[in-house]
Each structure stands twice: as structure tokens, then as C-alpha cells.
């Protein structure tokens, strides 16, 4: 039960959001070969630790944004808009 | 075994009648069911799970393993409730469980005599496939808890859910929790304190002691303002300090239970500790209790649990209970201490007051019919001993801190050899444990720890308590000594570890011998800790015995996982008020009442109850749907299409955006015109199909299918925001702002002409796939020509507030027949139009369902395009949409029937396709079906064999559509 700090609405319960998977995946042009397309479609970093991911506040303001969540502790260390870069890591 | 003349926190002026196994008994307000049963001398309250041994009340709290009852009857019956957790009420109706025919005489008790045939893992070893299904019903009946209510009536009680936020949540209102809450609240913070008992105070209410010179009531009265919930048990600790709390509301309240979801900035866990029993032969006889429980019943309920008691302990705490019972007039035969020369203040005080203290001994056996009458006290090594008469054997095997919530919160524990307990170590969330939950033993330690935890929670929020830590008199406590079991052979009797699941020390030893040495495997093999009490008293003794048996240190054996809920929760509380009609919000069609008046048979489609058909007298759904379908081909029908998606996409780059979203061409669409379109997932799979209209140069209206409107809106929003934020596009979902009535059939134009007389409806002015704005019944309307039926069809869209009026207006014409969704979907089968999700699935690419030529016209990129170039996507033998006509023309192929890879092939064999939609075509006079067939487009004209539920049928593969292939009717 995450508490997610929507950049537009403030802290809201996880049930108001949907998760859109890993952030910063670059969509290739259709000319790429099968391997590159498969990489885009299916390969993710899946880290044990901090993970940048997209969340949509679909039951709230409707806006999408990124956050950094620790996949072990679920600690959310950063929330940022799509037009902002991933913040530098602390510690 | 009897009520004392005075004392206790009971109201003797309120006499309550209650029933236990149909016997009428009496107790007082302030009793629990357990204390009232004890006061009435009821010794046996249940039969054990596996061996059907008689069992009595053992504890006074949620850890009680034996005293499970079913409360109420009929639709109100709730099984497996702990008598220790049930406040007595007038008229309370409780029934014991797991006995037949009665508690005193139980046929299943022969299981005890046969027990050498019922070792650990017996069921796994004996009742293996294929015989299990024959044994299972008998085993389920022989071994079990209370039956679930069998009544078909719904639960008549109400349940509620509540969301709550606070600065500091303190769980447990014993001395530690009170001190923590007091500290945090004095710092000006918003504090919520939850207590599972009926009143705050915790152990102060029965162990006594003074806090800052006051008793429990005085200390509680002086607390700063805070929110206190009683009869509220914290049952789950989730991420980001989300804690669920189950609150029992008093009779006559707004509901029976209320499930709180509390989000706290800081949490203090003052959840106390649970006393353990000692493990020795026949330690389960009624009259064997936990030492602290005897003190609890004495001080809380003025009940003496026996007349002649023997205390057996490995630590100091039992001495205070023995002294208190002695003062109340109970004869204390002895305090047997497994230690030698324990020098704590409590043992010293007991000796000074003349209690007989035996050192270095423990209980080795019990005897008694129905209830314990004597206990053999002897050397802790198992040797010697003599029988001593007692009707109460009070055990203290040490204390297990209640670390459940700390572990659920992701915290770690460490083994403390001095305390013989796992204590909270590292916390992962904003929480800290205090008091007995953190290993405190004395009241002074508990209060100090509680205050410090409250102050630390406040400090984390930038606040500081304005009160000093409460103080109590300190005392010296001697360390406990480990004695996990008695070294006696099995013939000496069963040494019970888990009372509720009848798991003995011998079972654990057997499991270890059979190499179930992981504590998680031990649990599943022996069922230790798997009962409704989740091993609150038994888990630690169990794993300690496993450690001993396998010669490993306890921390190496470790604990099993602590999972929510801490106590069992009713499904009613989880569902709360989201049941029945309130399960989810319903969308109501603006013309709902008109549909009811027209005889609609409603079916739920997502949140919308929609007319499936309009029944006339004597008709069933099929008959009505067939009549309505005929009307569509012969005259005109009207259909409530309100749920159809209406999503506006506008902005300078709207066309560019939609060109990327749709796999079908968008560019070149003229204002006022409509196109068919489909969109794909990035995997190339068909996500939805529908039409889109161009309202102006920079404005489009998308009509995704009814069931997909919300999904499509979210989908394209995610692409707009995530992938193409540079495009000037805005998206608005207007689905619910408008009502829509579709009029279809050869006479549709004549009908629409009368309601929109100002509009030129000639095919030249308003051809198929065009729309016009006009006025209908005095309100602005959009009239679009699209066709789902294959007939001339107009969709009339008006503001939702005018939907009912529009429906009534159209319904007034003689040639009009209302048509439900059943016939509507059948009409599209005539035309071979797919229904995404029925005729397609998560593997269907646009080429598989006939969109190939449209997709081929696109040059630019679009979502899913690249995936259509994968080798798998261009295989010639993909499953493709085809028509199917059974060899018996009257026969309607069953949806889901499998297409076999040849005539007369032997089964089983992989299918090569299936029937996805089917109906009887009124236009053609025979059954038709859509299906998917491997390489189907190359097999038009073939005959295939179809298998369904043991039958083999033959059908011919046909091209689509079945009806009006040139589209003359819909262009008419
Ligand atoms: Zn938001």
C-alpha cells in the first residue's frame, strides 16, 4: 500500500494509481531489427534496489509521472514529471 | 472455578443471561464469554482438532488456542471465535465445536486411542492419489473446526470501512502504549491509540502497579487529548505505514465491525508479549492454564480458576500470580520453578509470604477425569517426582514478544538468549517497538520504553513531549531458564506444543528425523502454527524443540513468516459495504425507466445495466432477440447506444497523434466524415475497433466500443503524455456527457426525417460514414451515419439530460421496434464484424481479423507497427477470422467449440481453431458463426470437423460477410 506523492495532487493512496512499468525506455524507430525491437518490448533492468517507474494518477488528476522506488523496501526516494530528468541519487 | 464475593472490573448490578451449548448460564457485564464460563465452572469448552481430546480455557487473550466457539446461529452464525475475545452480552448464544454428539462424550475421541496411527504427516503418507477423493470427506468431518454457516441467507449485519490519517499511531494501550501515546500527544501531535481489549490499561488492569503514584484509571484519566479506539485490533502492517485495524462495534452501533485503514507518519508498536506454556506429557488437560491468565481472570473478572493450584514456571512472573491467588483464598500447593535459587524480588517475596517453592523441578504428567486432579512434579530431567493434587495447573514457560506487526512491516528480529525471545531489531518503516514487545519485563522498564518511543516518534516529526517519563517502582528480575520439553519417552504421554492443531513434541522430532529441518517445512508437515491462532503460543516452543532435536542454535532455525492478519477477519469486514447493489457504482442509462416500461430484460455490461432484449408476453430472451433482429431487417429498430465511447481529441497535432495511435489511416479524413479505425497494443495485438469522426481541422471524435471506452481513453493519454508530449493534443472523455440512440433498418431514414425535419437526409447529402449537426426535439444533436447492423443506420447523439426524451420521441413511431444488445450483436454476425475480445484475443493481429488491407495503406509509424513485422506475425498459418456454417443449417454452432485438424482424427489432438461467435441468422434463415482457423483465409470452401463436449460436427468454411456482401443495404 504505497503512499504516492503525485506532483500535482500531493500524497495519495496507491489505489488511485496505475503503474506503467519502467521509466526512460526509449522507443526505437520501426526500422530497427528484431533483436532491438525485442529489447525495447521485453527487456527491463529489474533491479534489486532503486527503480525508476511510471505511474499514472488515473483516479485523480489523470497525469503520468515518474518516481524512484526501492524494490526491496518500497521507499520512494524521488517523484518527478516526465519533462524532468531522473534526479541524482542521494547517499 | 468460582466467582469471588467482591473485586474485579465487572458490574454486578448487570446480570446477563447467556447460552453455551443450549445451557442457560449467567454472568456479569464486564465478563468475557471465557470468564463467565470459568465462573460457572465449565471446564471443557471444546474438543481438540485431531485427537478430539477435551480441552479447557488456557489463556485470556487472542492467543487462546482451545476455547473456540460458534457465536449465534442461522445467518448470524460465526465459527471459530475465541471465547476470550468475546465480551459477554445478554442473550449471547455460543456453541462448542468439533465434538459429536456432545462435549462430554465424543465419538471421535477414539482417534486419541488410535493416535499411534496418526503421526505427523500421516495424511500425506497415507491418503495419496488416486484414493484421496474417497478419504477426503471423512477426514474433513473428523478433523475440523466450526462449520461455515450453511444458510443461504446473506449476512444481515452491516460492516464499514474507514480511512484515517494521523501523526502517530500507537498500537496497544497497555503501560507502554499509554506512555508512548501520552508523550506524543503532549507534543501537540495528532495521536491515535488502538487497543484490542474493551478498555485501555493492558496489564495494569490485572498485574496492578502504580504509575506516577496512580493506578491505571488515574493514569489514563490524566492523558492529553488523543483518539482512542477500543476493541480494535491492528491486523496488518503494510508499506508506507499503512495499518489495518479491525474494530468491533457495540451492539446497536452503526455496524458490527469496521475495518480501518490508517496511514500514520510514525507508528509505535506496544503490542505486549504472549506467555508460553510448558511442554510435558498430558499438558493439555482442562485446568491447565497460563499463569498470567489466572491472574487476569482473578483481577479483571473476580474469578478464581481453581481451588488448589500448582504453578510451574521458568521465570519470575508467575510468582505474582501465585501470590495474588493465595490472597484471594486459593490454596497454592506449590510453585515449581525449573530454576534453582531464583533470586528475583518476586520469588523472594513469595518465599517470605510462606508459599511453598520447589526448585529445579517441573511438571512431568497430569491426571484427572475431564479435568486435571493431580500433577506429577519431578526433576527437570524427567526423573522421579511425586503426584500432587491440584485442580489448577498454572504454567509460565516465558514470554514471547508480539513482533508480528514489526515483522509484517519488514523489520528484522534478533534472538536474545537472556530473554529467551526474538526481539525487534532493525525497523524498515517509520515504526518502533516498546514495552514487552521490545523485551521489557518490569513495569518501570515498560513505561520508560514507551515514553522513549513516543518521544522518538515526536522527534521524527519535529516535536517534543511536554511531559516527563512516567515512573514506577523498579524491581529485580532473575533470568528465565530454557526448558522446551521434558526428556520422556512417547509412552509417558503426548507433550503438546500446538494445542489447536494437536501438534506434539514427538511430531516435531519425527519430522526432524524425516529431514523436515527447515522451520517452514516443519510447519507444513506437522501443521504447527497453521491453525486459526497461527501459533501464537506454540511457534517459539516448536522451533526451539526443532533446534534442540537437530542440535542447532535457535537463531539458526529462525522463525516462520509473519503474515497478516494477526487475528482472523470476517470476509464481511473486508468487503465492508461494497456488497450487493453497492459492489460498484452503477451507470444508469438516461432512458433507464423507459427501458423498464418497454419490458427490458437487463444484463450488466461493466457498470451499465443494459437491455438485452425487450420481452413481450410469452417470450424468452432468444425469442425476443429473433423478433427484434427480424424487425431490423424488415422495418426499423432503435437501440440505446449511450455507453458507446465518445472521446474528443483536439489540438494542432491531433491528426498526427491519431495517425500514430490508429493502425488504420486517419490522415485525409475530411471534416464531417467518419472512418472505421482500429488500434493496437505495442505487441501488434488488436486493442479496440470503432469509428472516428472529424469534427474540424484540429478536432476528432473517437467512438471506441462501449466496454473499452475508459481503457482507450487511458491508453491514448499515456501515449500522449509519455511518448509524444511535444505534440499539441488534448483528450477529453465525454462518454457520459451524451446519450445516443441508434435507429437502423430499411425505414430508419423515414423515422429520422420526422424527428429532424430540417436536415437533408438524402444519401447524397448525408451518405454512409458522414455526420451532420442538427436539432432534434429542440436540442442540439449530432446525427451520424454508421452501421453496425448492415442496415441504413443513424446514431443520434444529444446531451445526456435529453436522452430519455429522445428515446420517448423515437419510440413513438409505429414502424419502430426497440432492440436489445443480444439481437444487436447477432446482426453484426451477419456482416462478419468482429467483436474485439470475443472474435479476437491477446494473440490477434490486425491481419488475422481482416484489417490487413487497411493497415497496408499506412506508411508512417504507429503503435504496434514494428511488431507486425516479426516472423511470427507474418506466418501464413496464423489463426484467421472465417465464417462457419454447420452442415445442418438449422444448427447454431456452440461458441467455444474446437476445430479439429482433420476428419475423424483421434483425440486428444491440438485444435486448429475455434468458434468465437454464433447465432441463427434471421436474414439468411440458417445458423452462422464466426471463428478463427489456422490459415483460414486459404481454406474457404473446405469442410472442417468441429468438436464440442463429446460431439463431432461438420461445418463449411465460408468467406465474410454472410449477408449483403456488396453493402447495398447500408449505403441505401
Ligand atoms: Zn494527481
PDB file of N, CA and C in Angstrom, chain B residues 452-507:
ATOM      1  N   UNK B 452       9.937   6.712  25.762  1.00  0.00           N
ATOM      2  CA  UNK B 452      11.041   6.992  24.823  1.00  0.00           C
ATOM      3  C   UNK B 452      10.595   6.777  23.376  1.00  0.00           C
ATOM      4  N   UNK B 453       9.789   5.751  23.156  1.00  0.00           N
ATOM      5  CA  UNK B 453       9.315   5.505  21.784  1.00  0.00           C
ATOM      6  C   UNK B 453       8.388   6.629  21.327  1.00  0.00           C
ATOM      7  N   UNK B 454       7.517   7.091  22.228  1.00  0.00           N
ATOM      8  CA  UNK B 454       6.630   8.201  21.884  1.00  0.00           C
ATOM      9  C   UNK B 454       7.416   9.473  21.622  1.00  0.00           C
ATOM     10  N   UNK B 455       8.452   9.699  22.439  1.00  0.00           N
ATOM     11  CA  UNK B 455       9.279  10.885  22.255  1.00  0.00           C
ATOM     12  C   UNK B 455      10.073  10.805  20.956  1.00  0.00           C
ATOM     13  N   UNK B 456      10.543   9.613  20.625  1.00  0.00           N
ATOM     14  CA  UNK B 456      11.309   9.453  19.386  1.00  0.00           C
ATOM     15  C   UNK B 456      10.401   9.662  18.173  1.00  0.00           C
ATOM     16  N   UNK B 457       9.168   9.158  18.251  1.00  0.00           N
ATOM     17  CA  UNK B 457       8.224   9.381  17.156  1.00  0.00           C
ATOM     18  C   UNK B 457       7.961  10.875  16.999  1.00  0.00           C
ATOM     19  N   UNK B 458       7.808  11.567  18.133  1.00  0.00           N
ATOM     20  CA  UNK B 458       7.580  13.015  18.087  1.00  0.00           C
ATOM     21  C   UNK B 458       8.786  13.724  17.502  1.00  0.00           C
ATOM     22  N   UNK B 459       9.976  13.314  17.935  1.00  0.00           N
ATOM     23  CA  UNK B 459      11.198  13.957  17.444  1.00  0.00           C
ATOM     24  C   UNK B 459      11.328  13.799  15.938  1.00  0.00           C
ATOM     25  N   UNK B 460      10.928  12.622  15.436  1.00  0.00           N
ATOM     26  CA  UNK B 460      10.998  12.396  13.987  1.00  0.00           C
ATOM     27  C   UNK B 460      10.071  13.346  13.240  1.00  0.00           C
ATOM     28  N   UNK B 461       9.077  13.871  13.933  1.00  0.00           N
ATOM     29  CA  UNK B 461       8.143  14.819  13.316  1.00  0.00           C
ATOM     30  C   UNK B 461       8.433  16.244  13.785  1.00  0.00           C
ATOM     31  N   UNK B 462       9.583  16.429  14.414  1.00  0.00           N
ATOM     32  CA  UNK B 462       9.991  17.772  14.820  1.00  0.00           C
ATOM     33  C   UNK B 462       9.256  18.299  16.035  1.00  0.00           C
ATOM     34  N   UNK B 463       8.781  17.419  16.886  1.00  0.00           N
ATOM     35  CA  UNK B 463       8.067  17.864  18.086  1.00  0.00           C
ATOM     36  C   UNK B 463       8.726  17.255  19.322  1.00  0.00           C
ATOM     37  N   UNK B 464       8.346  17.803  20.461  1.00  0.00           N
ATOM     38  CA  UNK B 464       8.990  17.360  21.693  1.00  0.00           C
ATOM     39  C   UNK B 464       7.930  17.199  22.783  1.00  0.00           C
ATOM     40  N   UNK B 465       7.957  16.106  23.543  1.00  0.00           N
ATOM     41  CA  UNK B 465       6.955  15.921  24.598  1.00  0.00           C
ATOM     42  C   UNK B 465       7.069  17.004  25.654  1.00  0.00           C
ATOM     43  N   UNK B 466       5.955  17.369  26.233  1.00  0.00           N
ATOM     44  CA  UNK B 466       5.967  18.357  27.310  1.00  0.00           C
ATOM     45  C   UNK B 466       5.789  17.682  28.661  1.00  0.00           C
ATOM     46  N   UNK B 467       5.881  16.373  28.692  1.00  0.00           N
ATOM     47  CA  UNK B 467       5.770  15.648  29.962  1.00  0.00           C
ATOM     48  C   UNK B 467       7.025  14.796  30.158  1.00  0.00           C
ATOM     49  N   UNK B 468       7.296  14.474  31.406  1.00  0.00           N
ATOM     50  CA  UNK B 468       8.418  13.596  31.719  1.00  0.00           C
ATOM     51  C   UNK B 468       7.955  12.150  31.663  1.00  0.00           C
ATOM     52  N   UNK B 469       8.897  11.241  31.547  1.00  0.00           N
ATOM     53  CA  UNK B 469       8.554   9.819  31.509  1.00  0.00           C
ATOM     54  C   UNK B 469       7.852   9.418  32.802  1.00  0.00           C
ATOM     55  N   UNK B 470       6.770   8.640  32.709  1.00  0.00           N
ATOM     56  CA  UNK B 470       6.116   8.169  33.942  1.00  0.00           C
ATOM     57  C   UNK B 470       7.009   7.156  34.647  1.00  0.00           C
ATOM     58  N   UNK B 471       6.906   7.130  35.962  1.00  0.00           N
ATOM     59  CA  UNK B 471       7.786   6.230  36.705  1.00  0.00           C
ATOM     60  C   UNK B 471       6.970   5.234  37.520  1.00  0.00           C
ATOM     61  N   UNK B 472       7.587   4.082  37.746  1.00  0.00           N
ATOM     62  CA  UNK B 472       7.018   3.062  38.622  1.00  0.00           C
ATOM     63  C   UNK B 472       8.174   2.459  39.401  1.00  0.00           C
ATOM     64  N   UNK B 473       7.828   1.800  40.466  1.00  0.00           N
ATOM     65  CA  UNK B 473       8.863   1.196  41.303  1.00  0.00           C
ATOM     66  C   UNK B 473       9.571   0.098  40.520  1.00  0.00           C
ATOM     67  N   UNK B 474      10.876   0.106  40.582  1.00  0.00           N
ATOM     68  CA  UNK B 474      11.637  -0.930  39.889  1.00  0.00           C
ATOM     69  C   UNK B 474      11.700  -2.191  40.717  1.00  0.00           C
ATOM     70  N   UNK B 475      12.133  -3.263  40.081  1.00  0.00           N
ATOM     71  CA  UNK B 475      12.341  -4.489  40.855  1.00  0.00           C
ATOM     72  C   UNK B 475      13.380  -5.341  40.157  1.00  0.00           C
ATOM     73  N   UNK B 476      13.949  -6.235  40.909  1.00  0.00           N
ATOM     74  CA  UNK B 476      14.976  -7.111  40.365  1.00  0.00           C
ATOM     75  C   UNK B 476      14.312  -8.373  39.810  1.00  0.00           C
ATOM     76  N   UNK B 477      14.674  -8.723  38.594  1.00  0.00           N
ATOM     77  CA  UNK B 477      14.089  -9.898  37.947  1.00  0.00           C
ATOM     78  C   UNK B 477      15.212 -10.872  37.619  1.00  0.00           C
ATOM     79  N   UNK B 478      15.017 -12.120  37.991  1.00  0.00           N
ATOM     80  CA  UNK B 478      16.001 -13.143  37.649  1.00  0.00           C
ATOM     81  C   UNK B 478      15.729 -13.665  36.245  1.00  0.00           C
ATOM     82  N   UNK B 479      16.780 -14.084  35.583  1.00  0.00           N
ATOM     83  CA  UNK B 479      16.654 -14.533  34.197  1.00  0.00           C
ATOM     84  C   UNK B 479      15.855 -15.826  34.114  1.00  0.00           C
ATOM     85  N   UNK B 480      15.087 -16.009  33.022  1.00  0.00           N
ATOM     86  CA  UNK B 480      14.394 -17.282  32.836  1.00  0.00           C
ATOM     87  C   UNK B 480      15.376 -18.379  32.435  1.00  0.00           C
ATOM     88  N   UNK B 481      14.928 -19.604  32.544  1.00  0.00           N
ATOM     89  CA  UNK B 481      15.764 -20.727  32.131  1.00  0.00           C
ATOM     90  C   UNK B 481      15.003 -21.528  31.069  1.00  0.00           C
ATOM     91  N   UNK B 482      15.709 -21.893  30.012  1.00  0.00           N
ATOM     92  CA  UNK B 482      15.047 -22.637  28.933  1.00  0.00           C
ATOM     93  C   UNK B 482      14.714 -24.053  29.368  1.00  0.00           C
ATOM     94  N   UNK B 483      13.455 -24.437  29.170  1.00  0.00           N
ATOM     95  CA  UNK B 483      13.071 -25.850  29.318  1.00  0.00           C
ATOM     96  C   UNK B 483      11.981 -26.085  28.275  1.00  0.00           C
ATOM     97  N   UNK B 484      12.390 -26.533  27.090  1.00  0.00           N
ATOM     98  CA  UNK B 484      11.459 -26.570  25.953  1.00  0.00           C
ATOM     99  C   UNK B 484      10.593 -27.812  25.947  1.00  0.00           C
ATOM    100  N   UNK B 485      11.075 -28.904  26.533  1.00  0.00           N
ATOM    101  CA  UNK B 485      10.275 -30.121  26.627  1.00  0.00           C
ATOM    102  C   UNK B 485      10.892 -30.976  27.719  1.00  0.00           C
ATOM    103  N   UNK B 486      10.207 -32.038  28.072  1.00  0.00           N
ATOM    104  CA  UNK B 486      10.729 -32.944  29.077  1.00  0.00           C
ATOM    105  C   UNK B 486      11.203 -34.204  28.370  1.00  0.00           C
ATOM    106  N   UNK B 487      12.407 -34.668  28.759  1.00  0.00           N
ATOM    107  CA  UNK B 487      13.000 -35.825  28.082  1.00  0.00           C
ATOM    108  C   UNK B 487      12.355 -37.108  28.579  1.00  0.00           C
ATOM    109  N   UNK B 488      11.157 -37.391  28.118  1.00  0.00           N
ATOM    110  CA  UNK B 488      10.448 -38.608  28.484  1.00  0.00           C
ATOM    111  C   UNK B 488      10.021 -39.324  27.214  1.00  0.00           C
ATOM    112  N   UNK B 489       9.926 -40.647  27.265  1.00  0.00           N
ATOM    113  CA  UNK B 489       9.548 -41.396  26.054  1.00  0.00           C
ATOM    114  C   UNK B 489       8.090 -41.126  25.691  1.00  0.00           C
ATOM    115  N   UNK B 490       7.723 -41.405  24.435  1.00  0.00           N
ATOM    116  CA  UNK B 490       6.345 -41.163  23.992  1.00  0.00           C
ATOM    117  C   UNK B 490       5.317 -41.888  24.862  1.00  0.00           C
ATOM    118  N   UNK B 491       5.714 -43.022  25.432  1.00  0.00           N
ATOM    119  CA  UNK B 491       4.752 -43.789  26.250  1.00  0.00           C
ATOM    120  C   UNK B 491       4.327 -42.991  27.484  1.00  0.00           C
ATOM    121  N   UNK B 492       5.095 -41.949  27.856  1.00  0.00           N
ATOM    122  CA  UNK B 492       4.727 -41.135  29.014  1.00  0.00           C
ATOM    123  C   UNK B 492       3.541 -40.229  28.711  1.00  0.00           C
ATOM    124  N   UNK B 493       3.206 -40.092  27.443  1.00  0.00           N
ATOM    125  CA  UNK B 493       2.051 -39.251  27.091  1.00  0.00           C
ATOM    126  C   UNK B 493       2.450 -38.174  26.106  1.00  0.00           C
ATOM    127  N   UNK B 494       1.462 -37.662  25.455  1.00  0.00           N
ATOM    128  CA  UNK B 494       1.712 -36.640  24.442  1.00  0.00           C
ATOM    129  C   UNK B 494       2.105 -35.322  25.095  1.00  0.00           C
ATOM    130  N   UNK B 495       3.159 -34.701  24.573  1.00  0.00           N
ATOM    131  CA  UNK B 495       3.593 -33.388  25.055  1.00  0.00           C
ATOM    132  C   UNK B 495       3.141 -32.368  24.010  1.00  0.00           C
ATOM    133  N   UNK B 496       2.088 -31.652  24.305  1.00  0.00           N
ATOM    134  CA  UNK B 496       1.505 -30.784  23.285  1.00  0.00           C
ATOM    135  C   UNK B 496       2.265 -29.467  23.160  1.00  0.00           C
ATOM    136  N   UNK B 497       2.543 -29.129  21.916  1.00  0.00           N
ATOM    137  CA  UNK B 497       3.180 -27.854  21.594  1.00  0.00           C
ATOM    138  C   UNK B 497       2.106 -26.906  21.039  1.00  0.00           C
ATOM    139  N   UNK B 498       1.404 -27.375  20.004  1.00  0.00           N
ATOM    140  CA  UNK B 498       0.338 -26.592  19.383  1.00  0.00           C
ATOM    141  C   UNK B 498      -0.987 -27.253  19.750  1.00  0.00           C
ATOM    142  N   UNK B 499      -1.722 -26.608  20.645  1.00  0.00           N
ATOM    143  CA  UNK B 499      -2.963 -27.204  21.135  1.00  0.00           C
ATOM    144  C   UNK B 499      -4.025 -27.209  20.054  1.00  0.00           C
ATOM    145  N   UNK B 500      -4.092 -26.124  19.286  1.00  0.00           N
ATOM    146  CA  UNK B 500      -5.203 -26.020  18.359  1.00  0.00           C
ATOM    147  C   UNK B 500      -5.080 -27.028  17.226  1.00  0.00           C
ATOM    148  N   UNK B 501      -3.856 -27.317  16.806  1.00  0.00           N
ATOM    149  CA  UNK B 501      -3.684 -28.294  15.731  1.00  0.00           C
ATOM    150  C   UNK B 501      -3.172 -29.633  16.230  1.00  0.00           C
ATOM    151  N   UNK B 502      -3.142 -29.815  17.551  1.00  0.00           N
ATOM    152  CA  UNK B 502      -2.729 -31.099  18.128  1.00  0.00           C
ATOM    153  C   UNK B 502      -1.342 -31.534  17.643  1.00  0.00           C
ATOM    154  N   UNK B 503      -0.380 -30.645  17.694  1.00  0.00           N
ATOM    155  CA  UNK B 503       0.984 -30.998  17.308  1.00  0.00           C
ATOM    156  C   UNK B 503       1.800 -31.197  18.584  1.00  0.00           C
ATOM    157  N   UNK B 504       2.478 -32.345  18.674  1.00  0.00           N
ATOM    158  CA  UNK B 504       3.231 -32.682  19.880  1.00  0.00           C
ATOM    159  C   UNK B 504       4.734 -32.562  19.634  1.00  0.00           C
ATOM    160  N   UNK B 505       5.486 -32.572  20.747  1.00  0.00           N
ATOM    161  CA  UNK B 505       6.947 -32.570  20.636  1.00  0.00           C
ATOM    162  C   UNK B 505       7.399 -33.783  19.843  1.00  0.00           C
ATOM    163  N   UNK B 506       6.695 -34.910  20.015  1.00  0.00           N
ATOM    164  CA  UNK B 506       7.032 -36.113  19.269  1.00  0.00           C
ATOM    165  C   UNK B 506       6.845 -35.936  17.765  1.00  0.00           C
ATOM    166  N   UNK B 507       5.810 -35.204  17.372  1.00  0.00           N
ATOM    167  CA  UNK B 507       5.602 -34.929  15.945  1.00  0.00           C
ATOM    168  C   UNK B 507       6.774 -34.137  15.369  1.00  0.00           C
TER     169      UNK B 507
END
